[in-house]
Coordinates of C-alpha atoms in Angstrom, one line a residue:
X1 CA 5.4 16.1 -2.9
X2 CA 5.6 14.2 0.4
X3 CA 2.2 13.5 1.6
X4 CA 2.0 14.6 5.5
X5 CA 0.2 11.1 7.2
X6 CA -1.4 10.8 10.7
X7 CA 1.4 9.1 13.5
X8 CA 0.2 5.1 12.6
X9 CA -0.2 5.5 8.9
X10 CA 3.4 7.6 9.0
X11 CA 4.8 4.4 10.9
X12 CA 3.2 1.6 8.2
X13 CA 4.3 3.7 5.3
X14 CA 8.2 4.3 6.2
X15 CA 8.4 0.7 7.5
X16 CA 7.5 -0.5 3.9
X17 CA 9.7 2.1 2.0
X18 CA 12.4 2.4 4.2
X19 CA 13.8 -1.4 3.8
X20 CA 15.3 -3.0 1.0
X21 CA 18.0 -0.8 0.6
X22 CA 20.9 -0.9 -1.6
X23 CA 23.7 -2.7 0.6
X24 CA 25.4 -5.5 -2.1
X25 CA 24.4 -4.3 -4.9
X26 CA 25.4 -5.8 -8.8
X27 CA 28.1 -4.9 -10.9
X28 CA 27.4 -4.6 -14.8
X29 CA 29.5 -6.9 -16.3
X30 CA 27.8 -8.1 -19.8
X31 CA 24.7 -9.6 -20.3
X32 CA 26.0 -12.7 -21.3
X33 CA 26.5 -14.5 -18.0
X34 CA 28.9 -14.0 -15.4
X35 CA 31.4 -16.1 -13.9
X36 CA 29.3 -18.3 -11.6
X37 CA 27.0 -19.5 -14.4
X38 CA 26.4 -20.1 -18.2
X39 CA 23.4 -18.4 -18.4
X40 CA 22.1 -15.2 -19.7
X41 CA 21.9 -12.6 -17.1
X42 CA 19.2 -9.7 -17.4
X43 CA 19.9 -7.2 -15.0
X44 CA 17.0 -5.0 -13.5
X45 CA 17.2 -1.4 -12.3
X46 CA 15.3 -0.4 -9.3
X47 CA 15.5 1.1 -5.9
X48 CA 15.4 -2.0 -3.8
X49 CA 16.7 -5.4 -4.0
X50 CA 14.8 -8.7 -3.2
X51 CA 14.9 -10.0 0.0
X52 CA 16.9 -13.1 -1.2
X53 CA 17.9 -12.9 -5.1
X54 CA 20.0 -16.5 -5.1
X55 CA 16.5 -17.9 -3.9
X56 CA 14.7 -15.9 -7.0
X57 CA 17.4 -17.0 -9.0
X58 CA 16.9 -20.5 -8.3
X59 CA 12.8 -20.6 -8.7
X60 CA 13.6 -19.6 -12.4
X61 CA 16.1 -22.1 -13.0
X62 CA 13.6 -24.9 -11.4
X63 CA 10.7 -23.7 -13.2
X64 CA 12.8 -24.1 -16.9
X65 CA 13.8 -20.2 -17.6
X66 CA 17.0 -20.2 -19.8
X67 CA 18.2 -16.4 -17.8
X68 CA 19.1 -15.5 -14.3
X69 CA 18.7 -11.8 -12.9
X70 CA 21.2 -9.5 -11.4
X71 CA 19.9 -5.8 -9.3
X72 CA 21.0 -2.6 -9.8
X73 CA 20.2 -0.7 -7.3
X74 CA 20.1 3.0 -7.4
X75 CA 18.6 5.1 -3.8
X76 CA 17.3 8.3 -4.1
X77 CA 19.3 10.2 -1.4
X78 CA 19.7 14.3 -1.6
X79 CA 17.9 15.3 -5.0
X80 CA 14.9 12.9 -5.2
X81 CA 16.6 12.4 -8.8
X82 CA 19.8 10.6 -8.6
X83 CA 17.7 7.0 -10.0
X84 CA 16.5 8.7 -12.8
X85 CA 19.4 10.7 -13.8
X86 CA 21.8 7.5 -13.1
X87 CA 19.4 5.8 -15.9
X88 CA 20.4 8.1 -18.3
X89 CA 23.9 8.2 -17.8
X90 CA 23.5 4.1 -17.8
X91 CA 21.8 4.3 -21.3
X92 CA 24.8 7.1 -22.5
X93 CA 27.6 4.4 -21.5
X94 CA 25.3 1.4 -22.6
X95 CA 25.8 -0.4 -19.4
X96 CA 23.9 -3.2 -19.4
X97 CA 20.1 -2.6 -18.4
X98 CA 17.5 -4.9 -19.5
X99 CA 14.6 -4.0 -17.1
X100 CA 13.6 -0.6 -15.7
X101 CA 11.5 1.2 -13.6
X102 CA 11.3 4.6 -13.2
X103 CA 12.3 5.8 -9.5
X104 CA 9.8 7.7 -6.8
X105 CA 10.3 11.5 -7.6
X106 CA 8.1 12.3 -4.6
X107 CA 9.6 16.5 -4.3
X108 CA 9.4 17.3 -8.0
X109 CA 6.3 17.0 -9.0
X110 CA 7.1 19.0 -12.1
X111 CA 9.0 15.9 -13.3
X112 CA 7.7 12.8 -14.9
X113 CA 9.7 10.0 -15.1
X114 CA 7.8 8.0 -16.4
X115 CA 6.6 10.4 -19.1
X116 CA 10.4 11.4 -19.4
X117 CA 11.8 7.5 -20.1
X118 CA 8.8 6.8 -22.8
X119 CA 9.3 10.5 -24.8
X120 CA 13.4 10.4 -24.4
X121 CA 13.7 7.1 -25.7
X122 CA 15.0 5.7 -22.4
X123 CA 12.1 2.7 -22.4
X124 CA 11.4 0.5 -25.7
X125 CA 7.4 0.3 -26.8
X126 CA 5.5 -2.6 -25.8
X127 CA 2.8 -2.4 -28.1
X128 CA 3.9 -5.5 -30.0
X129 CA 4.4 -7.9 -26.9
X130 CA 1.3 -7.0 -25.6
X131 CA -0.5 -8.1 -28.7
X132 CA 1.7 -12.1 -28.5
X133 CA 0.0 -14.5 -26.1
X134 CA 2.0 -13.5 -23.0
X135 CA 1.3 -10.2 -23.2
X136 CA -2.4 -10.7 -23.2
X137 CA -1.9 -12.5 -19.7
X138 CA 0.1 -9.4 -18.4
X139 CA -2.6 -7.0 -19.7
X140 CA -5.2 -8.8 -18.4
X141 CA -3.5 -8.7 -14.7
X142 CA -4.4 -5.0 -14.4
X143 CA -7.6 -2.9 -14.9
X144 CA -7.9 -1.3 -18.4
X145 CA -7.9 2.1 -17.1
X146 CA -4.9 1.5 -15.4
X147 CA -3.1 0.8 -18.9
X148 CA -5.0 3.8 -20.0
X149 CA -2.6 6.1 -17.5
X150 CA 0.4 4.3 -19.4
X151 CA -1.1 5.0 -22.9
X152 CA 1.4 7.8 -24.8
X153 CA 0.1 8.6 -28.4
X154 CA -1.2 5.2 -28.5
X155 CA 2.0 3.3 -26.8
X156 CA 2.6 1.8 -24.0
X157 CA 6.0 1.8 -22.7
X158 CA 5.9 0.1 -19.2
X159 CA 3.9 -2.7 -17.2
X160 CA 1.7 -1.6 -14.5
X161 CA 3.0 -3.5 -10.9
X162 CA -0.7 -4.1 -9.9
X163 CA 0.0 -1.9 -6.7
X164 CA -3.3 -0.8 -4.8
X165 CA -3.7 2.5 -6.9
X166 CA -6.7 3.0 -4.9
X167 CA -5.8 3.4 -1.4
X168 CA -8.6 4.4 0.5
X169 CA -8.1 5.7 4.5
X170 CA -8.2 3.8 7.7
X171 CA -11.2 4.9 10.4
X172 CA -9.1 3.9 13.6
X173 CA -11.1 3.7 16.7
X174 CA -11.5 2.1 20.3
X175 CA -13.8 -0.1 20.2
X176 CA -13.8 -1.0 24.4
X177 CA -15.0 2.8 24.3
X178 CA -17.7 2.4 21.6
X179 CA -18.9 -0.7 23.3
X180 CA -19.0 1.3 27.0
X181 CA -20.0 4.5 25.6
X182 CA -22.7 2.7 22.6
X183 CA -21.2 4.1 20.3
X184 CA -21.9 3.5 16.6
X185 CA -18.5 3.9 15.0
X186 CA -20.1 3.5 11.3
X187 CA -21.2 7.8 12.4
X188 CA -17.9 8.1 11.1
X189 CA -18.6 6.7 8.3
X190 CA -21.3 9.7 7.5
X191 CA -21.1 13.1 6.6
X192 CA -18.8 14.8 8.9
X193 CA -21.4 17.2 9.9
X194 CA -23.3 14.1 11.5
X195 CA -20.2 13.1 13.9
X196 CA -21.3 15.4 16.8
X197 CA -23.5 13.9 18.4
X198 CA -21.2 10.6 19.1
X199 CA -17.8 13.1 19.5
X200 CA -20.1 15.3 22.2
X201 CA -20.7 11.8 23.8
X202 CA -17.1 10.6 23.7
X203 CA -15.6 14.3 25.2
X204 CA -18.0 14.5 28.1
X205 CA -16.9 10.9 29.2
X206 CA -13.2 11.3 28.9
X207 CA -12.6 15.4 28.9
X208 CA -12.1 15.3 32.8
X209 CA -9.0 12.7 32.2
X210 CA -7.6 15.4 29.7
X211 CA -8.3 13.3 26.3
X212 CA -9.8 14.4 23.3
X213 CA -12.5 12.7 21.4
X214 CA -10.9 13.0 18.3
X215 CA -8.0 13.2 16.6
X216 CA -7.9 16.9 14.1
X217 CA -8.1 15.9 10.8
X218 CA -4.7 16.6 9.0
X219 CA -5.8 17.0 5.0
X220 CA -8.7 17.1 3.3
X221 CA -7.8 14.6 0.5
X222 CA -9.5 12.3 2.6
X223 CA -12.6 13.6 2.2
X224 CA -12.6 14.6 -1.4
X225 CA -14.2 11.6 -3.2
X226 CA -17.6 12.0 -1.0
X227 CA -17.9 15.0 -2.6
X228 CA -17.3 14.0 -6.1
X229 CA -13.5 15.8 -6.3
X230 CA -10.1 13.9 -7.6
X231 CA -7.0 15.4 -7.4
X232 CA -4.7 15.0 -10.8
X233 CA -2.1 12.5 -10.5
X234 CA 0.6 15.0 -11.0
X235 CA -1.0 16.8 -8.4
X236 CA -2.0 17.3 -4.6
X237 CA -1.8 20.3 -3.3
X238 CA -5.7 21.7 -3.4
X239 CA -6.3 21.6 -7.1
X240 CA -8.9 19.1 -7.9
X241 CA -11.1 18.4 -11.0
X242 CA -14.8 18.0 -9.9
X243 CA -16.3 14.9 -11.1
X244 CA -19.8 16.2 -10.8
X245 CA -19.8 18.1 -14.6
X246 CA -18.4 16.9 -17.6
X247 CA -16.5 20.2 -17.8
X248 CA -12.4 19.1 -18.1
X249 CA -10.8 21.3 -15.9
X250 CA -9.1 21.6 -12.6
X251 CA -10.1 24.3 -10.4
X252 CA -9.0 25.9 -7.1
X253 CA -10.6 23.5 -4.1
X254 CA -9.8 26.3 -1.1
X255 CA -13.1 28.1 -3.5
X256 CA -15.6 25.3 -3.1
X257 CA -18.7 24.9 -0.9
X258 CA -16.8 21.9 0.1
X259 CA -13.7 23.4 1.4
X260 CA -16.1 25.3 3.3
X261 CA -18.3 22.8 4.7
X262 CA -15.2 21.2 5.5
X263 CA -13.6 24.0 7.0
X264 CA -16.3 25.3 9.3
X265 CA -17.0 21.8 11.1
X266 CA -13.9 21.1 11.8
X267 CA -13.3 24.6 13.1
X268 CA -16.7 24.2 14.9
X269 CA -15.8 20.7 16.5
X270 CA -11.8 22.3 17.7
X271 CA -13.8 25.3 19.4
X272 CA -16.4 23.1 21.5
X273 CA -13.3 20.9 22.6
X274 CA -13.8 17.5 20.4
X275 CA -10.6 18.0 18.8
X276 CA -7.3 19.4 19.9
X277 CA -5.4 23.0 18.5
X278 CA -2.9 20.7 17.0
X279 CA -3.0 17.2 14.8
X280 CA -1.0 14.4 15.6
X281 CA -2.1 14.8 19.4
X282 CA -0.9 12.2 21.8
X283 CA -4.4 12.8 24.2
X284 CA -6.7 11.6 21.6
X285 CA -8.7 9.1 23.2
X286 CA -11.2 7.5 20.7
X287 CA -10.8 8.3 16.8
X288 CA -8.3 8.9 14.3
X289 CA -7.6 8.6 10.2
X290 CA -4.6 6.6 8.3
X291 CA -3.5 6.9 5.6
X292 CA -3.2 3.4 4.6
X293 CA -5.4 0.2 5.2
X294 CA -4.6 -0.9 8.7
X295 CA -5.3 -3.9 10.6
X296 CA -6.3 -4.5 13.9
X297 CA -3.0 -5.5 15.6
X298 CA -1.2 -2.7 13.9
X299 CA -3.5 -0.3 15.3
X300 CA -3.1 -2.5 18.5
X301 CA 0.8 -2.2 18.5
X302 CA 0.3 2.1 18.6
X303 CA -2.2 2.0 21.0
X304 CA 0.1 3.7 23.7
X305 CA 0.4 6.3 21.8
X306 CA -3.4 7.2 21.6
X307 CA -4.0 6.7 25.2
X308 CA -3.9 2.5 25.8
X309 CA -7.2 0.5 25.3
X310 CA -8.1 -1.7 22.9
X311 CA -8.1 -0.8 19.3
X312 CA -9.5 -1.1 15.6
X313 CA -9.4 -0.2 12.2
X314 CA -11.8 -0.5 9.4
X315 CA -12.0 0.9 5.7
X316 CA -13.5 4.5 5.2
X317 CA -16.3 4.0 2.8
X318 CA -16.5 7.8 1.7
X319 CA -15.8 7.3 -2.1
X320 CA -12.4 7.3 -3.2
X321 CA -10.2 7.5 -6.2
X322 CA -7.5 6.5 -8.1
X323 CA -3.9 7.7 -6.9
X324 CA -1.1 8.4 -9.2
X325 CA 1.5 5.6 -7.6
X326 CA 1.0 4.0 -10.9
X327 CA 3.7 6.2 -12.9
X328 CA 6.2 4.9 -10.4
X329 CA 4.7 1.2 -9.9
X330 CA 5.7 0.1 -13.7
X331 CA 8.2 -2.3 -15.3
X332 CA 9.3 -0.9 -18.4
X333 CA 12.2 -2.8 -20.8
X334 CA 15.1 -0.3 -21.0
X335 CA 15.4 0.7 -24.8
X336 CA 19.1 -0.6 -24.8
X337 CA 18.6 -3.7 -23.8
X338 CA 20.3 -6.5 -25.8
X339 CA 17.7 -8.8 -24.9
X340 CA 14.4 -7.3 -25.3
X341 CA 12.2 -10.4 -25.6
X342 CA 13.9 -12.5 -22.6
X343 CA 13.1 -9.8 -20.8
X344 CA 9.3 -9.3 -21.7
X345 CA 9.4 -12.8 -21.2
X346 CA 11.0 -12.3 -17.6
X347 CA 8.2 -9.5 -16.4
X348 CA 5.2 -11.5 -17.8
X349 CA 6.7 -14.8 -15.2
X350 CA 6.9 -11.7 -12.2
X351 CA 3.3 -10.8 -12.8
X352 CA 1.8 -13.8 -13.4
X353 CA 3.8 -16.5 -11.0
X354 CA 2.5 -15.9 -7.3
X355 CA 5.6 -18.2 -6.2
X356 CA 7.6 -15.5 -8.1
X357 CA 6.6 -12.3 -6.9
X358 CA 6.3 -13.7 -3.7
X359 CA 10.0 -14.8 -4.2
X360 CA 10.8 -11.1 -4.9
X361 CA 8.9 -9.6 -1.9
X362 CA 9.8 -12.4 1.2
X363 CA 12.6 -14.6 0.0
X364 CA 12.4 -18.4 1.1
X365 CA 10.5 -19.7 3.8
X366 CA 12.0 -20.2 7.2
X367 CA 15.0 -18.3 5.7
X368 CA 13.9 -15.2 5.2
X369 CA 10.4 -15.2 6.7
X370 CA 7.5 -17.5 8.8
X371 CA 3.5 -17.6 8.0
X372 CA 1.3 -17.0 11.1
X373 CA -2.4 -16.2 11.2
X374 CA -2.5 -15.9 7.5
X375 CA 0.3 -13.2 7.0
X376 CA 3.8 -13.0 6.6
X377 CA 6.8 -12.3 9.0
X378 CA 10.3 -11.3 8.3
X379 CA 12.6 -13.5 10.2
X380 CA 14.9 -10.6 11.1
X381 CA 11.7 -8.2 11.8
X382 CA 11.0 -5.5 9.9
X383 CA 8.7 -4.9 6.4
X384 CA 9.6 -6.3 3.1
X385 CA 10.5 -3.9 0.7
X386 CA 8.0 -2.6 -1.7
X387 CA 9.2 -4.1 -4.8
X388 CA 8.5 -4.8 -8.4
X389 CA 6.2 -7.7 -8.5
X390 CA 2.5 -7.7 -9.3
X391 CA 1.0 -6.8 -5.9
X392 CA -2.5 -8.2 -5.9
X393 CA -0.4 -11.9 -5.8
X394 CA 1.6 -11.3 -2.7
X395 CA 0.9 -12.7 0.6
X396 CA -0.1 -10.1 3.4
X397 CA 2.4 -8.7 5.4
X398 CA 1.8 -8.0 9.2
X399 CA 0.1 -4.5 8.3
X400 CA -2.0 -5.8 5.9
X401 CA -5.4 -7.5 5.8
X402 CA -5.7 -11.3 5.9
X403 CA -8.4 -11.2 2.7
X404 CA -5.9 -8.5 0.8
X405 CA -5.6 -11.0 -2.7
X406 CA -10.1 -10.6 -2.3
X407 CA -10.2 -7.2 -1.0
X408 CA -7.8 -4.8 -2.8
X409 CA -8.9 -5.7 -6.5
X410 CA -12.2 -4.8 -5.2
X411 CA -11.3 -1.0 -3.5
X412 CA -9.9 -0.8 -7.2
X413 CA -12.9 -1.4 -8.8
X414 CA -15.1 0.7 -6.8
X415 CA -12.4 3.7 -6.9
X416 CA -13.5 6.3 -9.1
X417 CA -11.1 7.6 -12.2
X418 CA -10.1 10.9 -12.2
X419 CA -11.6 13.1 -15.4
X420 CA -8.1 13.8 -16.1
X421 CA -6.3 10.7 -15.9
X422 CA -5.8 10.1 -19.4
X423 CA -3.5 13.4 -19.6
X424 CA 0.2 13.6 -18.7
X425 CA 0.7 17.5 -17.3
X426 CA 4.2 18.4 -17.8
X427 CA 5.1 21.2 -15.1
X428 CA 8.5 22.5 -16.0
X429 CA 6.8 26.1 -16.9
X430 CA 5.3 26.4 -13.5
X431 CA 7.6 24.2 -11.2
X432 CA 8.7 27.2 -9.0
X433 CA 5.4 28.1 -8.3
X434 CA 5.0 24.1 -7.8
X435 CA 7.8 24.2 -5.5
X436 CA 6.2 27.5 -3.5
X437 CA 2.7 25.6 -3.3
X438 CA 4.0 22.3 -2.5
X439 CA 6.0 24.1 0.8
X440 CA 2.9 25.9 2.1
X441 CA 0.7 22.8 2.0
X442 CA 3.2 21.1 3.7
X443 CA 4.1 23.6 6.2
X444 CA 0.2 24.0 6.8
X445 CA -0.2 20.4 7.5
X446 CA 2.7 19.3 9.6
X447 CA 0.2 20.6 12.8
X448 CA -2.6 20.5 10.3
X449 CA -4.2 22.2 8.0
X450 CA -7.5 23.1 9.3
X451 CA -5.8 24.9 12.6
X452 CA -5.8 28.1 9.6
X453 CA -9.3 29.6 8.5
X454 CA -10.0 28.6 5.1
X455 CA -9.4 32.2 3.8
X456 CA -6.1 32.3 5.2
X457 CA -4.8 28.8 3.2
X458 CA -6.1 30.2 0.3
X459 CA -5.2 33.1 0.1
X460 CA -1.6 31.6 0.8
X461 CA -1.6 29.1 -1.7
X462 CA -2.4 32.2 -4.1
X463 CA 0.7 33.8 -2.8
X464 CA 2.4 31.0 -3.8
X465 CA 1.0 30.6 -7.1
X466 CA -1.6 27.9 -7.3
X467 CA -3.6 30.1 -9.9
X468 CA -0.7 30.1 -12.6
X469 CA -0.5 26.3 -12.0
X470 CA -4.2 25.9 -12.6
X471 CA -4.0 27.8 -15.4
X472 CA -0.8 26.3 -16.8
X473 CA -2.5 22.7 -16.3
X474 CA -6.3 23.7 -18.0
X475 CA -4.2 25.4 -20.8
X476 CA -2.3 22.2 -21.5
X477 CA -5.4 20.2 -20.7
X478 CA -7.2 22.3 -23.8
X479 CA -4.1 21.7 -26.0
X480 CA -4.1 18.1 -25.6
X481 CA -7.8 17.6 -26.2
X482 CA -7.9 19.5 -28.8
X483 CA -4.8 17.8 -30.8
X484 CA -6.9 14.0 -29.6
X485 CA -9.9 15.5 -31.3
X486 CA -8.5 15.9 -34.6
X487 CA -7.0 13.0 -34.6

């Protein structure tokens, strides 16, 4: 499901995801070169293109690889589906498709891709590559318990991307206020219940100019890791394992003592006039949450829209958790593929050559982008697109942190694994009530969530059938950990 984001985050994110379309995209011919060139050509299957492939192409000829690549690009228009189902008609016709990735299917979250490719025979195994001496450098690129998402019956059928599967919120806030007002903006960093005091000080210094304190949190998910909940990867719409027990199960999170705590502050702090009736308010005047890690100039550049001033952004240290991007952030090798080992050979140079993936991501320098102040900048504007390289090796773009390559592999450390992650939940049995679920939480947070009493999300989310998913996923959950027992 689409995940609803505050007005800055929702800015970074489709920037990043929007670009990189499909415009020029190859033509399978054979994988035996083409007309330009004796070499081999592997072609790769994704949603985006690089920013400059003839460049890409040309690193890999001056650094002695005996293959050139060609893109086919598939977008995701109307169904959410089209990549996915476009891969399996590619494998039916055996057009030529040496490397794969499995598509965003952000609507049906019923549907697996990933799971789908590696039990439908659409992506070979990789056990036996990762055992030769370049597939020890690619596993050792990414954290174990990221492979262990990836592990099916003891294979492994795709190579994590090394995207930031940890991706902890932004705490955006003025600082020229905090400075005038002394304001400690690490009380955000507490407890929510321990932000009054600061908000009360903020509202009576800015209510007369009609601003709010505080932006109206949208979701909760923000909050969930300080109080020792995950969500499942498949997952997002309430139903969270608690980490606290070493019971495996997911459980309803509209029923905890943290929904409630959560629930009655916020209410509390919309009533005394800190927040407004509605999220995404253009009057805030001091504080809101992203989504994403932001820098300073990017919460600069949208500082109009929160009422002017001069703005920051630093990383909310409430715990957090690993996300379940990584089913779509993998390169697998499609199981057709008449060169199997040319292209294992291909994905270990991606994720191990900085000049590569950064190749992939920008292009060539001067051409396609310029370095300023430690990041990177499109020469035509814009976002590169989010592509298949290993992540933690590219250069930071203009939304990013300058220490990114130190301080994303250490947010993925510190992020906490969900109980369940080692358990694929398939939700075909239960995907209208997914579908029903996925719409209320939506609709709930598009002026935010909290604007409802808690009883009155919950007892919609049981109207649309969150229960039978619960059970549907614990019953499965059982299943599985029984057959791993015995085994």
């Amino acid at each position: 499901m689409k995940r609803l984001r505050t007005l800055t985050a929702f800015l970074a994110a489709t920037a990043i995801l929007s670009v990189g379309g499909c415009a020029n995209t190859a033509t399978p011919q054979s994988n035996g070169g083409n007309e330009e060139s004796d070499k081999l050509t592997l072609y790769w299957m994704s949603e985006s293109k690089p920013k400059n492939i003839s460049y890409f192409n040309r690193l890999l000829e001056e650094k002695g690889y005996d293959f050139q690549v060609e893109f086919l690009c598939v977008e995701n228009t109307d169904n959410n589906y089209e990549f996915v189902e476009t891969a399996q008609e590619y494998r039916e016709k055996q057009t030529p498709v040496d490397i794969l990735e499995p598509g965003y299917v952000w609507i049906e979250n019923y549907r697996r891709p990933y799971l789908e490719f590696a039990k439908g025979g659409m992506y070979l195994p990789l056990n036996d590559y990762l055992n030769t001496e370049d597939g020890k450098k690619v596993w050792d690129v990414c954290e174990e318990r990221v492979w262990d998402r990836l592990n099916i019956d003891g294979s492994y059928y795709a190579i994590p991307k090394n995207h930031l599967y940890a991706r902890p919120s932004a705490i955006v806030y003025r600082s020229d206020l905090a400075e005038q007002y002394s304001i400690d903006p690490q009380v955000f960093q507490k407890d929510i219940s321990e932000w009054e005091p600061a908000l009360r000080t903020i509202q009576q210094k800015v209510q007369a100019e009609g601003f709010y304190a505080m932006e109206c949190p949208y979701d909760f998910s923000t909050f969930l890791g300080r109080y020792n909940y995950t969500e499942p990867y498949e997952l997002g719409v309430g139903i969270v394992a608690d980490e606290s027990t070493d019971v495996r199960e997911v459980i309803n999170f509209y029923e905890t003592e943290a929904a409630e705590h959560l629930w009655s502050t916020v209410r509390s702090y919309i009533d005394k006039g800190y927040m407004p009736e509605t999220c995404h308010e253009q009057n805030t005047r001091y504080f809101s949450f992203g989504s994403l890690l932001m820098t300073d100039s990017q919460a600069q550049e949208n500082a109009s829209d929160f009422g002017g001033g001069t703005w920051k952004s630093e990383i909310y240290t409430g715990d957090i958790y690993m996300n379940g991007a990584n089913e779509a952030n993998v390169l697998g090798i499609a199981s057709w593929s008449a060169h199997p080992e040319e292209t294992f050979e291909l994905i270990t140079a991606v994720m191990t050559d900085a000049e590569l993936s950064n190749a992939l991501v920008w292009g060539e320098l001067e051409t396609d982008y310029i370095e300023m102040n430690g990041r990177r900048y499109l020469t035509n504007g814009g976002y590169p697109p989010d592509f298949g390289a290993n992540y933690m090796l590219i250069e930071p773009m203009p939304t990013e942190p300058v220490e990114k390559k130190e301080l994303y592999p250490q947010l993925m450390k510190r992020a906490i694994t969900p109980k369940t992650a080692d358990f694929h939940f398939d939700g075909t049995a239960v995907k209208d009530e997914i579908d029903a679920v996925s719409k209320v939480y939506n609709d709930l947070g598009s002026k935010g969530i909290f604007l409802q009493t808690l009883d009155e999300v919950n007892q919609q989310m049981k109207n649309a059938g969150i229960d039978r998913i619960i059970d549907e996923y614990n019953r499965q959950l059982a299943q599985w950990d029984q057959e791993q027992a015995q085994k």
